[in-house]
Coordinates of C-alpha atoms in Angstrom, one line a residue:
Chain L
D3 CA 6.5 -40.4 -11.7
A4 CA 9.0 -38.6 -9.5
K5 CA 12.4 -37.9 -11.2
T6 CA 14.4 -37.8 -8.0
T7 CA 15.9 -40.5 -5.8
Q8 CA 16.3 -40.1 -2.1
P9 CA 17.4 -42.5 0.6
P10 CA 14.3 -43.7 2.5
S11 CA 15.5 -42.5 5.9
M12 CA 18.2 -40.8 7.9
D13 CA 19.0 -40.1 11.5
C14 CA 20.7 -37.0 12.9
A15 CA 21.7 -35.9 16.3
E16 CA 20.1 -32.7 17.6
G17 CA 22.3 -29.7 17.1
R18 CA 24.3 -31.3 14.4
A19 CA 24.1 -30.5 10.7
A20 CA 21.8 -32.7 8.7
N21 CA 22.8 -33.3 5.1
L22 CA 20.0 -34.7 3.0
P23 CA 21.0 -36.0 -0.5
C24 CA 19.0 -36.2 -3.6
N25 CA 19.8 -37.6 -7.0
H26 CA 18.3 -36.2 -10.2
S27 CA 20.4 -37.4 -13.0
T28 CA 17.8 -36.8 -15.7
I29 CA 17.2 -33.2 -14.8
S30 CA 16.4 -30.8 -17.7
G31 CA 17.9 -27.4 -18.2
N32 CA 14.8 -25.5 -17.2
E33 CA 14.0 -27.6 -14.1
Y34 CA 14.5 -26.2 -10.6
V35 CA 15.3 -28.3 -7.6
Y36 CA 12.7 -27.7 -4.9
W37 CA 12.7 -29.0 -1.3
Y38 CA 9.5 -29.4 0.7
R39 CA 9.0 -31.1 4.0
Q40 CA 6.0 -32.6 5.7
I41 CA 5.9 -32.7 9.5
H42 CA 3.6 -35.4 10.8
S43 CA -0.1 -34.8 10.0
Q44 CA 0.6 -31.3 8.5
G45 CA 0.6 -30.0 5.0
P46 CA 3.9 -29.9 3.1
Q47 CA 6.0 -26.8 3.8
Y48 CA 8.3 -25.1 1.3
I49 CA 12.0 -25.0 2.4
I50 CA 14.2 -23.8 -0.5
H51 CA 14.7 -24.1 -4.2
G52 CA 17.5 -23.4 -6.7
L53 CA 18.4 -23.8 -10.4
K54 CA 22.2 -24.1 -10.5
N55 CA 23.7 -21.8 -7.9
N56 CA 23.9 -22.7 -4.2
E57 CA 21.1 -21.1 -2.2
T58 CA 20.7 -20.2 1.5
N59 CA 17.8 -18.9 3.4
E60 CA 16.8 -18.8 7.1
M61 CA 15.8 -22.5 7.1
A62 CA 18.4 -24.3 5.1
S63 CA 21.1 -24.3 2.4
L64 CA 20.9 -26.0 -0.9
I65 CA 24.0 -27.2 -2.7
I66 CA 23.6 -28.3 -6.3
T67 CA 26.5 -30.0 -8.1
E68 CA 28.0 -28.4 -11.1
D69 CA 26.4 -31.0 -13.5
R70 CA 23.1 -30.5 -11.6
K71 CA 22.6 -34.3 -11.3
S72 CA 22.5 -34.2 -7.6
S73 CA 21.9 -31.8 -4.7
T74 CA 22.1 -31.7 -0.9
L75 CA 19.8 -29.9 1.5
I76 CA 21.7 -28.8 4.6
L77 CA 19.9 -28.1 7.9
P78 CA 22.8 -26.4 9.8
H79 CA 21.7 -27.1 13.3
A80 CA 19.0 -29.8 13.4
T81 CA 16.3 -29.6 16.1
L82 CA 13.7 -32.1 17.2
R83 CA 11.1 -30.0 15.2
D84 CA 13.0 -30.8 12.0
T85 CA 11.9 -34.4 12.2
A86 CA 9.8 -34.8 9.0
V87 CA 9.6 -36.4 5.6
Y88 CA 11.7 -34.3 3.2
Y89 CA 10.8 -34.2 -0.5
C90 CA 13.2 -33.3 -3.3
I91 CA 11.2 -32.3 -6.4
L92 CA 12.1 -31.1 -9.9
Q93 CA 9.9 -28.5 -11.3
G94 CA 10.1 -27.0 -14.8
G95 CA 7.4 -25.2 -16.7
S96 CA 4.6 -27.5 -15.5
E97 CA 2.2 -26.3 -12.9
K98 CA 2.4 -29.7 -11.1
L99 CA 4.5 -30.7 -8.2
V100 CA 5.3 -34.4 -8.5
F101 CA 6.0 -35.8 -5.0
G102 CA 8.1 -39.0 -4.7
K103 CA 8.4 -41.1 -1.5
G104 CA 10.6 -38.6 0.2
M105 CA 13.1 -39.2 3.0
K106 CA 12.2 -39.5 6.6
L107 CA 14.6 -37.5 8.7
T108 CA 14.6 -38.3 12.4
V109 CA 16.4 -35.9 14.7
N110 CA 17.4 -37.6 18.0
P111 CA 18.0 -35.9 21.3
Chain N
D8 CA -4.2 -15.3 10.2
T9 CA -3.9 -18.7 8.5
A10 CA -2.8 -18.3 4.9
V11 CA -4.5 -21.4 3.6
S12 CA -7.3 -22.9 5.6
Q13 CA -9.5 -26.0 5.1
T14 CA -12.7 -27.1 6.6
P15 CA -13.4 -29.6 8.1
K16 CA -10.2 -30.9 9.5
Y17 CA -11.8 -34.4 9.9
L18 CA -14.7 -35.9 8.0
V19 CA -16.1 -39.3 8.7
T20 CA -19.0 -40.5 6.5
Q21 CA -20.7 -43.5 5.0
M22 CA -20.2 -45.0 1.6
G23 CA -22.5 -43.5 -1.0
N24 CA -22.8 -40.1 0.7
D25 CA -22.0 -36.8 -1.0
K26 CA -19.6 -34.4 0.9
S27 CA -17.7 -31.2 0.4
I28 CA -14.3 -29.9 1.6
K29 CA -13.7 -26.2 1.6
C30 CA -10.5 -24.3 1.0
E31 CA -9.9 -20.6 1.5
Q32 CA -6.7 -18.6 1.0
N33 CA -6.0 -15.0 2.0
L34 CA -2.7 -14.7 0.1
G35 CA -4.2 -13.2 -3.0
H36 CA -2.7 -16.0 -5.1
D37 CA -4.0 -16.8 -8.5
T38 CA -3.7 -20.5 -8.6
M39 CA -5.2 -23.1 -6.3
Y40 CA -4.8 -26.9 -6.1
W41 CA -6.2 -30.0 -4.6
Y42 CA -3.8 -32.9 -3.7
K43 CA -4.7 -36.3 -2.3
Q44 CA -2.4 -38.2 0.1
D45 CA -3.4 -41.9 0.4
S46 CA -2.6 -44.4 3.2
K47 CA 0.8 -45.1 1.7
K48 CA 1.6 -41.4 2.1
F49 CA 1.9 -40.7 -1.7
L50 CA 0.9 -37.1 -2.4
K51 CA -0.6 -36.6 -5.8
I52 CA -2.1 -33.6 -7.5
M53 CA -5.8 -33.8 -8.5
F54 CA -6.8 -30.4 -9.8
S55 CA -5.4 -27.0 -10.4
Y56 CA -7.5 -23.8 -10.9
N57 CA -6.2 -20.4 -12.1
N58 CA -8.4 -17.4 -11.6
K59 CA -11.5 -19.7 -11.3
E60 CA -10.5 -21.6 -14.5
L61 CA -9.6 -25.3 -14.4
I62 CA -6.1 -25.8 -15.6
I63 CA -5.1 -29.3 -14.5
N64 CA -7.4 -32.2 -14.2
E65 CA -5.5 -35.4 -13.5
T66 CA -7.2 -38.8 -14.0
V67 CA -9.6 -38.3 -11.2
P68 CA -13.0 -40.0 -11.2
N69 CA -15.8 -37.6 -12.2
R70 CA -17.4 -38.1 -8.8
F71 CA -14.8 -35.5 -7.8
S72 CA -15.7 -32.0 -8.8
P73 CA -13.8 -28.8 -7.9
K74 CA -15.7 -25.6 -7.6
S75 CA -14.2 -22.1 -7.4
P76 CA -16.8 -19.5 -6.4
D77 CA -14.1 -16.8 -6.4
K78 CA -10.4 -16.5 -6.5
A79 CA -10.0 -17.1 -2.8
H80 CA -11.9 -20.3 -2.6
L81 CA -11.6 -23.8 -4.1
N82 CA -14.0 -26.4 -2.8
L83 CA -13.9 -30.1 -3.5
H84 CA -17.2 -31.9 -3.9
I85 CA -17.2 -35.7 -3.8
N86 CA -20.3 -37.7 -4.9
S87 CA -21.1 -41.3 -4.1
L88 CA -18.2 -41.7 -1.7
E89 CA -16.3 -45.0 -1.9
L90 CA -14.0 -46.7 0.6
G91 CA -11.0 -45.9 -1.6
D92 CA -11.7 -42.2 -1.2
S93 CA -10.4 -42.3 2.3
A94 CA -7.3 -40.1 2.4
V95 CA -6.0 -36.8 3.5
Y96 CA -6.8 -34.0 1.1
F97 CA -4.6 -30.9 0.9
C98 CA -5.4 -27.6 -0.7
A99 CA -2.5 -25.5 -2.0
T100 CA -2.0 -22.1 -3.6
R101 CA 0.6 -20.5 -5.8
R102 CA 1.0 -16.8 -6.5
G103 CA 1.6 -17.1 -10.2
G104 CA 2.3 -19.9 -12.6
G105 CA 5.3 -21.9 -13.5
T106 CA 7.8 -22.5 -10.7
D107 CA 6.4 -20.3 -7.9
T108 CA 6.4 -21.8 -4.5
Q109 CA 3.2 -23.6 -3.4
Y110 CA 1.7 -23.1 0.0
F111 CA -0.3 -25.9 1.5
G112 CA -3.3 -26.0 3.8
P113 CA -3.4 -28.2 7.0
G114 CA -5.3 -31.0 5.3
T115 CA -8.7 -32.7 5.7
R116 CA -8.7 -36.3 6.8
L117 CA -11.6 -38.1 5.1
T118 CA -12.7 -41.5 6.3
V119 CA -15.3 -43.4 4.4
L120 CA -16.9 -46.3 6.3

């Protein structure tokens, strides 16, 4: 079972920042927080991951709380193409990615 | 060049048939996976192969058999297809083990009539 909790859906206006929350209160010390997204009918796409420090790449920023029990994925300037299901996943030493239900982000014009 | 490719993209077949889905990667990654996404959109791992060796085998019926002829290919054979096998099947790869990023293929939509 997935160890993360995300709201089922969220709307965002085009051009605004999208802040996607994720709770993972039972996270273990060796588990990373990974974010993937799945645009309709496509394979999941890696976005970003982190262990305890905040991370930023060309797609997004990841903010992890100090106690590591929650995190926020930030898309700084959402576009229509960012409409997708976003998955927050914990990954430790196991090979497996355990996907939950994810959160549907809809970016509106 | 597509990093992870799958063929066919769509597959429609009758119950009881045997079919195969092919996956090829040109990333030089060591580990390959098969995932199944059912009609409720849950995405679950089925198998994992590392250097042609089976690493993960979830509770998948033995009608499903992965075959890895070489490091760049992981094919999925399904015997005696059932209605419940209808789903989208995704291949994925990972460079090493542990927490390396996974790269997914475009998916194969299997419909069993």
